[in-house]
mmCIF file of C-alpha atoms in Angstrom:
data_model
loop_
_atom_site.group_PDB
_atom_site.id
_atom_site.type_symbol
_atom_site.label_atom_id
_atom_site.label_comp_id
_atom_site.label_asym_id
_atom_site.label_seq_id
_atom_site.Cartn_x
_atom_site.Cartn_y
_atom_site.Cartn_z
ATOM 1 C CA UNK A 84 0.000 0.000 0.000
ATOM 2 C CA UNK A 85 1.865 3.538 -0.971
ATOM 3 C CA UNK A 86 1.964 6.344 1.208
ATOM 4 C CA UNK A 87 0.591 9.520 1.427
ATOM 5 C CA UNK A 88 2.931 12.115 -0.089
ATOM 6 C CA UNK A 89 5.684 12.240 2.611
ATOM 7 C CA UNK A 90 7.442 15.630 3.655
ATOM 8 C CA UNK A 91 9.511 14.281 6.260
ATOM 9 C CA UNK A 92 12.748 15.488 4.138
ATOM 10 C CA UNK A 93 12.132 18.537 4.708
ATOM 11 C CA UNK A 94 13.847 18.800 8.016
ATOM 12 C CA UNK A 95 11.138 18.973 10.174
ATOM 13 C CA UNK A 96 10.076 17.268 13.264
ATOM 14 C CA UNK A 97 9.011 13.710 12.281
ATOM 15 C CA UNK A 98 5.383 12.929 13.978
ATOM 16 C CA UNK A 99 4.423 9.851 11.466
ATOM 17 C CA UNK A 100 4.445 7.352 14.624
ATOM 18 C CA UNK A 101 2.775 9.453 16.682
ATOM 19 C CA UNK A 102 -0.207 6.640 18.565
ATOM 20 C CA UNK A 103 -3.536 8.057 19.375
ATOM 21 C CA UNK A 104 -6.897 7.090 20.460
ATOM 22 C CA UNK A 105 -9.963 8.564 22.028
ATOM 23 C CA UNK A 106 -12.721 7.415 24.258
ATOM 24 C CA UNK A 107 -15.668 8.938 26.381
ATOM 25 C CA UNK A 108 -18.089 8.293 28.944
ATOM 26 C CA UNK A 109 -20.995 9.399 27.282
ATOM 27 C CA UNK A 110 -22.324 7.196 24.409
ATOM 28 C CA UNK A 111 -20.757 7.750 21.191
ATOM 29 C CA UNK A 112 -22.913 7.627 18.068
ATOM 30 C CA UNK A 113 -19.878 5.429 16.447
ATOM 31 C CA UNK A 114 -18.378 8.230 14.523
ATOM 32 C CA UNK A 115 -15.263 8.762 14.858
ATOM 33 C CA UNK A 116 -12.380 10.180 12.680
ATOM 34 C CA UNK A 117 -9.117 10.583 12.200
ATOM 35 C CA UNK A 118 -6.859 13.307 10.026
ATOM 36 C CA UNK A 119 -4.627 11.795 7.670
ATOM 37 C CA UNK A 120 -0.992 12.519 8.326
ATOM 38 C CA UNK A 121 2.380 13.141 6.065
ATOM 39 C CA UNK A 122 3.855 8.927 5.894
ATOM 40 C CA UNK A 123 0.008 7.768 6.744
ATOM 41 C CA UNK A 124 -1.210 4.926 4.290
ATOM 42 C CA UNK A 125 -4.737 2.894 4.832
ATOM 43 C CA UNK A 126 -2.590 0.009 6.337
ATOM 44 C CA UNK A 127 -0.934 2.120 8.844
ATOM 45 C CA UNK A 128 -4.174 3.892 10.053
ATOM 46 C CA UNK A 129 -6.106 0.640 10.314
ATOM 47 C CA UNK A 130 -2.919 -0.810 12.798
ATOM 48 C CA UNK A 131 -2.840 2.032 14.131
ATOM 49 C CA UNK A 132 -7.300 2.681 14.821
ATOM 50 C CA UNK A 133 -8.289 -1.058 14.482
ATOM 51 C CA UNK A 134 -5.579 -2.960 15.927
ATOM 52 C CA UNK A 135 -5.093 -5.016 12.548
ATOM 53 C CA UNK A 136 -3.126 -3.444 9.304
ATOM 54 C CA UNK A 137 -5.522 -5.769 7.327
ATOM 55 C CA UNK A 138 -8.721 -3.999 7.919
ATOM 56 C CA UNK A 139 -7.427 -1.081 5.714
ATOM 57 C CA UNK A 140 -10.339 -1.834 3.226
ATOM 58 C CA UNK A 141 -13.143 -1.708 5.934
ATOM 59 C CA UNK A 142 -11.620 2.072 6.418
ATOM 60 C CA UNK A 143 -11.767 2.329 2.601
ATOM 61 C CA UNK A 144 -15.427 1.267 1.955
ATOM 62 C CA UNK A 145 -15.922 3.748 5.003
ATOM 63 C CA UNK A 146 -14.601 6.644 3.327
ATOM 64 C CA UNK A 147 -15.640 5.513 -0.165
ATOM 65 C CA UNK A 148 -16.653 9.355 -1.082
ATOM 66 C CA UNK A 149 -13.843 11.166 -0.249
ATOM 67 C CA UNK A 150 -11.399 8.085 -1.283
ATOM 68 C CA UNK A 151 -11.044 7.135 -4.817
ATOM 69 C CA UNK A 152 -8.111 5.552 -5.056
ATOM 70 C CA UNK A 153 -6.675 3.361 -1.707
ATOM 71 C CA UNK A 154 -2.988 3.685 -2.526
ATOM 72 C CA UNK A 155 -3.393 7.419 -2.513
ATOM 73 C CA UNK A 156 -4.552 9.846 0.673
ATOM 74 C CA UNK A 157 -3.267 12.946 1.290
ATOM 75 C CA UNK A 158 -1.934 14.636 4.074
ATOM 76 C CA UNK A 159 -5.457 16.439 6.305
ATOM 77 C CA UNK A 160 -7.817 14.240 4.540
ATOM 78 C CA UNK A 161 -10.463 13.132 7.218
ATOM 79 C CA UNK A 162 -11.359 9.662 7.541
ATOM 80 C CA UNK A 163 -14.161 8.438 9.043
ATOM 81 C CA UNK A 164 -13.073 5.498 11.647
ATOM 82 C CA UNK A 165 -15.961 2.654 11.413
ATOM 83 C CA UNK A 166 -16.042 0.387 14.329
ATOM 84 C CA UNK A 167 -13.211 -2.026 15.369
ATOM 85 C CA UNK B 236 -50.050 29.023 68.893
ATOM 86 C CA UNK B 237 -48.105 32.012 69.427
ATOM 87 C CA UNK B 238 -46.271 34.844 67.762
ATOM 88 C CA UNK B 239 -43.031 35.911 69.165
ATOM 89 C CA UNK B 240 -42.308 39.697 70.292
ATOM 90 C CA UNK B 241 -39.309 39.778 68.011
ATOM 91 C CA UNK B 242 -41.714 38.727 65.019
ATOM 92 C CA UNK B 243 -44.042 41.109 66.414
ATOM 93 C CA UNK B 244 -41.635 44.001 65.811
ATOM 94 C CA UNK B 245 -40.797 43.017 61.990
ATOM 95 C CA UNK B 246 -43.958 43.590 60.057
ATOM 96 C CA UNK B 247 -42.562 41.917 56.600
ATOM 97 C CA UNK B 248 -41.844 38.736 59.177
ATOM 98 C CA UNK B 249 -45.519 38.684 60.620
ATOM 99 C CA UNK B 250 -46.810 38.816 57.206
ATOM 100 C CA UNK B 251 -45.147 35.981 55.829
ATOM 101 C CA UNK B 252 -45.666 33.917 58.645
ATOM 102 C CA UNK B 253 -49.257 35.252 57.927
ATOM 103 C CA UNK B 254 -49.598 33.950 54.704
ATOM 104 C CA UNK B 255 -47.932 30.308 55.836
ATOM 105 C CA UNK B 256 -50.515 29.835 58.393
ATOM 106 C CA UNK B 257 -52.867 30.615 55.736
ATOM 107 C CA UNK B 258 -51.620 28.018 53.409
ATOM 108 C CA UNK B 259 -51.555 25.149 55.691
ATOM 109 C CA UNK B 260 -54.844 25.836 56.891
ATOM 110 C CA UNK B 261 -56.225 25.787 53.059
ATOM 111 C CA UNK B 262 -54.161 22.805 52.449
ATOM 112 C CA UNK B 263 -55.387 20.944 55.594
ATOM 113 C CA UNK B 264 -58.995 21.979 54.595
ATOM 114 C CA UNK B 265 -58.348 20.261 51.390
ATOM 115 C CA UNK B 266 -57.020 17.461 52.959
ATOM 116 C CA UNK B 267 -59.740 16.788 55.449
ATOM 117 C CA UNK B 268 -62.265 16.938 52.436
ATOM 118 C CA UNK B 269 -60.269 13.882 50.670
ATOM 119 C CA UNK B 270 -59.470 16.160 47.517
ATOM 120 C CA UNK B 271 -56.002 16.269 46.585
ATOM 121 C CA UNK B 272 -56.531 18.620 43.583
ATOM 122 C CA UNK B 273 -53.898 21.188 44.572
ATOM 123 C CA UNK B 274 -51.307 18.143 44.774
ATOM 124 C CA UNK B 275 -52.182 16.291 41.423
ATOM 125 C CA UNK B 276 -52.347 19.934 39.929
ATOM 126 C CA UNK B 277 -49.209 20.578 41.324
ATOM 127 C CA UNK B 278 -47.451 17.314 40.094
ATOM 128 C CA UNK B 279 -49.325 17.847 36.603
ATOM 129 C CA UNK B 280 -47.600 21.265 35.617
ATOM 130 C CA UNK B 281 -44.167 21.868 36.701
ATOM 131 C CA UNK B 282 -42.774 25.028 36.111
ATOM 132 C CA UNK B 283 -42.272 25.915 32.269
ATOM 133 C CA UNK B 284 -38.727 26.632 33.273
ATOM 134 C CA UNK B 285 -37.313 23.843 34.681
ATOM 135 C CA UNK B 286 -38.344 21.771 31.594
ATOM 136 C CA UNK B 287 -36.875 23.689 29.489
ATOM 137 C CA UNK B 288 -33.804 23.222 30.884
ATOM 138 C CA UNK B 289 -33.605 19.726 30.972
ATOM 139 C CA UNK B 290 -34.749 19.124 27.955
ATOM 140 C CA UNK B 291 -32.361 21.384 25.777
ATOM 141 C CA UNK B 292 -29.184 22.233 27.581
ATOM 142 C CA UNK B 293 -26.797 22.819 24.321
ATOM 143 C CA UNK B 294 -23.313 20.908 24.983
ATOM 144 C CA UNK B 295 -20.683 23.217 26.104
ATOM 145 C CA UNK B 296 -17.016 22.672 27.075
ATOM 146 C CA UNK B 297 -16.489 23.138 30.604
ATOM 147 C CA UNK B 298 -13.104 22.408 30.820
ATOM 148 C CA UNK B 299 -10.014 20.737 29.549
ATOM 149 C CA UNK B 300 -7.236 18.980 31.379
ATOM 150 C CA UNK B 301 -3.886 17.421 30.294
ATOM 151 C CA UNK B 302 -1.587 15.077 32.251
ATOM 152 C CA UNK B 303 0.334 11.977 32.247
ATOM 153 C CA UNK B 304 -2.148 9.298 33.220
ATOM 154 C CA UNK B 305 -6.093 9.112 33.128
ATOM 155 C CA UNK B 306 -8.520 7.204 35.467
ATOM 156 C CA UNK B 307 -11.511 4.674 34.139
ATOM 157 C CA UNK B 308 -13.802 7.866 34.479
ATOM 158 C CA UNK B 309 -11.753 9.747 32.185
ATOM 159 C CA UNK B 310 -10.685 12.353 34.262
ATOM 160 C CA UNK B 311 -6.630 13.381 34.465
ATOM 161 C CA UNK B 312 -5.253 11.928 37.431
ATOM 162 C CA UNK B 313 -1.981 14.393 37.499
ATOM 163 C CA UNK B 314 -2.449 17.327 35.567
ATOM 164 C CA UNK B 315 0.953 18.820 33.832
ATOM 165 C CA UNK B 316 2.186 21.570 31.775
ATOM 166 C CA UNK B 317 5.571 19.627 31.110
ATOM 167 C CA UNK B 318 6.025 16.047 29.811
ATOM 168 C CA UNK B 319 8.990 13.915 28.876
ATOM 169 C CA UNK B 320 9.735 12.792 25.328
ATOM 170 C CA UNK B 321 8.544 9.416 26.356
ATOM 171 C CA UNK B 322 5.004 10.442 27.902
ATOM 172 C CA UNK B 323 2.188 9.596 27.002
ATOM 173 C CA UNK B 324 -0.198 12.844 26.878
ATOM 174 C CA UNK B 325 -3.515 12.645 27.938
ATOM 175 C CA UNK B 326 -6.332 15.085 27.104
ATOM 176 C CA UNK B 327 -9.545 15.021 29.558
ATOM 177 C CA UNK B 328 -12.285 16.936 28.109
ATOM 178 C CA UNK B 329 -15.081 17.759 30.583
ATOM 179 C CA UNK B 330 -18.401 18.616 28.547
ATOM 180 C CA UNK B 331 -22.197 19.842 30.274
ATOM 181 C CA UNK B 332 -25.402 19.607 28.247
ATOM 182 C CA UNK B 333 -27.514 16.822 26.659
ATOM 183 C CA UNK B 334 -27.727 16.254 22.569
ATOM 184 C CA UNK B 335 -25.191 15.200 20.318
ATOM 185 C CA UNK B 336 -21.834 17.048 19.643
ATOM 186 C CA UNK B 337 -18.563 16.098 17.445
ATOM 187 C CA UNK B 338 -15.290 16.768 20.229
ATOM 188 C CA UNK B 339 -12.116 16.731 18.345
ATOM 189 C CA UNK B 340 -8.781 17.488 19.744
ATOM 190 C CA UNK B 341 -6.230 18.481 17.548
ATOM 191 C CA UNK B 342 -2.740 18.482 19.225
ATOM 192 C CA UNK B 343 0.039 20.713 17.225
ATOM 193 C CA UNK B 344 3.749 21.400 17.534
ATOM 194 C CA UNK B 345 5.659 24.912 17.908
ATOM 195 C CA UNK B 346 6.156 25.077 14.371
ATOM 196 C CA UNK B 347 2.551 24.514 13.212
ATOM 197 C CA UNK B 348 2.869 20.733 12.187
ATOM 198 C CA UNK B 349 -0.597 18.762 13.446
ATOM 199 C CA UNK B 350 0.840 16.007 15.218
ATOM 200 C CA UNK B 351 -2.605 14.381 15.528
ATOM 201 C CA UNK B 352 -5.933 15.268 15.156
ATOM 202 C CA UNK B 353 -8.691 13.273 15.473
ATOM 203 C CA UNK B 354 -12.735 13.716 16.135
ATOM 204 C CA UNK B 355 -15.602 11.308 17.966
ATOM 205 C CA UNK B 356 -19.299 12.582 18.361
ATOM 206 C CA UNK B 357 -21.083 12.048 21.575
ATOM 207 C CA UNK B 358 -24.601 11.535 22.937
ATOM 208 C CA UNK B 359 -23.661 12.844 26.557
ATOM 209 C CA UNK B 360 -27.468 13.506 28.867
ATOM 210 C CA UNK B 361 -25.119 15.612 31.377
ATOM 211 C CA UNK B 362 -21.798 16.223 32.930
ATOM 212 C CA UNK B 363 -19.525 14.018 30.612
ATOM 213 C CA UNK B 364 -15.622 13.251 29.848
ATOM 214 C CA UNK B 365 -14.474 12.258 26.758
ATOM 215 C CA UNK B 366 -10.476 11.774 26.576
ATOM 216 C CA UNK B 367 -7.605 12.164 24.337
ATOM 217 C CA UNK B 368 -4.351 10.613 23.839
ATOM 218 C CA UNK B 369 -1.140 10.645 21.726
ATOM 219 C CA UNK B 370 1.609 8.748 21.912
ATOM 220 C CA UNK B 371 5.476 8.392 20.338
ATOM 221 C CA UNK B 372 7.670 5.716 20.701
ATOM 222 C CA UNK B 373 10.519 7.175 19.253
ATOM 223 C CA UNK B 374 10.107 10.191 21.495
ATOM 224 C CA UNK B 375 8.596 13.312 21.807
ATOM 225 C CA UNK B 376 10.811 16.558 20.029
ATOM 226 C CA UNK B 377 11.620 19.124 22.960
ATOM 227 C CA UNK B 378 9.298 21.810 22.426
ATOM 228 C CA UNK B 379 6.120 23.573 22.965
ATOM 229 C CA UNK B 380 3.015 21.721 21.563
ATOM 230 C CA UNK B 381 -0.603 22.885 21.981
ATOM 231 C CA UNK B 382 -3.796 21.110 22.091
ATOM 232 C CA UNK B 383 -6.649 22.495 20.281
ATOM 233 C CA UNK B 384 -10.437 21.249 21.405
ATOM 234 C CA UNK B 385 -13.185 21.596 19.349
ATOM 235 C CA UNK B 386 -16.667 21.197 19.649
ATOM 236 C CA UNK B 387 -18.916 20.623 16.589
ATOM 237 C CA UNK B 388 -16.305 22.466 14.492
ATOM 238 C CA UNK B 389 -15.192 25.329 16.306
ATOM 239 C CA UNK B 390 -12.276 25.725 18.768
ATOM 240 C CA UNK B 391 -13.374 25.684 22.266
ATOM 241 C CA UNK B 392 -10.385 26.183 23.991
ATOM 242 C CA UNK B 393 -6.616 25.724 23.895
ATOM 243 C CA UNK B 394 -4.151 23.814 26.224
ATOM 244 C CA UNK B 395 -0.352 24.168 25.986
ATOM 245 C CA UNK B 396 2.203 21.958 27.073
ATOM 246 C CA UNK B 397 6.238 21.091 26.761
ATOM 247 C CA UNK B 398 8.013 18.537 26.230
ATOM 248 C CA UNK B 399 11.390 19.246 28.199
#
């Protein structure tokens, strides 16, 4: 799976394997989302959200509208999270 | 029953103990007769207020706290202004109101990078936490980073912290 287009030459601060996660103690309505980052590919979010690099293509049919192709997302796209 | 000097000498005191006497004895009246009408009325319409504000507090953010370590309710257990590149961060954001609201945190370097941002909508009936985390195995870069919340879109409210 390519990458998303990766500025980390540039000399900046490098925050591609940054972990995150949110939770709450009021009911969620299930949507959640995440912002695409510079070095972020479908695999890598779904490892990172889901727990399992494989379910890249459940995030995929999730985000089917703003996603046209799976090998490319770009930097600040957000991605609707479906449930793990 | 008597009336003491001291209530005697305060005529706004006399009349309101005036007008209590005359309430029980209307409500005992109605009681002796077996009607209960003031009570069911009573129950029937609460006051127009007070159901309005159950029924439609908008979600606000309260608060916001950042530490090194959260509880099973959510909350910050240590709040902090300075981490170490190895923290974890922790975001606890404390939201009031009933409905449905997208909270997003977005959590960005000195230098304007977004080191992550991410949203989840909530269904909170009250007081309500909803928390935030980011982690880096590699480490942290020394710096100043700032945490954005946002509720349905707009910023709420900032938080800064350093990484030392």
């Amino acid at each position: 799976m390519a990458g998303t287009d990766d500025k980390s030459n540039t000399g900046k601060a490098d925050f591609s394997d940054v972990q995150g996660g949110s939770s709450s103690t009021a009911p969620s309505t299930g949507a959640k989302t995440v912002t695409v980052k510079p070095g972020d590919s479908l695999s890598k979010i779904a490892q990172r959200e889901l727990g399992d690099a494989n379910k890249w293509h459940a995030i995929f049919e999730a985000n089917k509208d703003t996603i046209k192709n799976p090998d490319l997302i770009h930097p600040g796209d957000v991605l609707t999270i479906p449930n793990a | 029953m008597t009336i003491s000097r001291s209530l005697m000498r305060r005529p706004g005191r006399v009349a309101t103990v005036g007008a209590t006497l005359g309430m029980l004895l209307i409500t005992g009246a109605c009681g002796k007769k077996g009607g209960s009408n003031a009570d069911s009325v009573a129950a029937a319409a609460p006051p127009p207020a007070a159901a309005a504000d159950t029924s439609a507090r908008a979600i606000t953010v309260a608060d916001v706290a950042v530490g090194k370590h959260i509880g099973a309710d959510k909350k910050v257990t240590d709040e902090s202004g300075d981490f170490a590149p190895k923290d974890s961060v922790y975001a606890s954001v404390h939201t009031t109101g009933s409905g449905t609201a997208t909270v997003a945190a977005r959590w960005t370097f000195q230098d304007g990078q977004v080191v992550d941002e991410r949203s989840q909508s909530i269904s909170p009936t009250g007081d309500a936490y909803t928390e935030f985390h980011i982690a880096k195995p590699s480490g942290w870069p020394k710096g100043k980073y700032t945490l954005h919340v946002m509720l349905n879109g707009t910023e709420a409210t900032t938080k800064d912290f350093t990484v030392k």
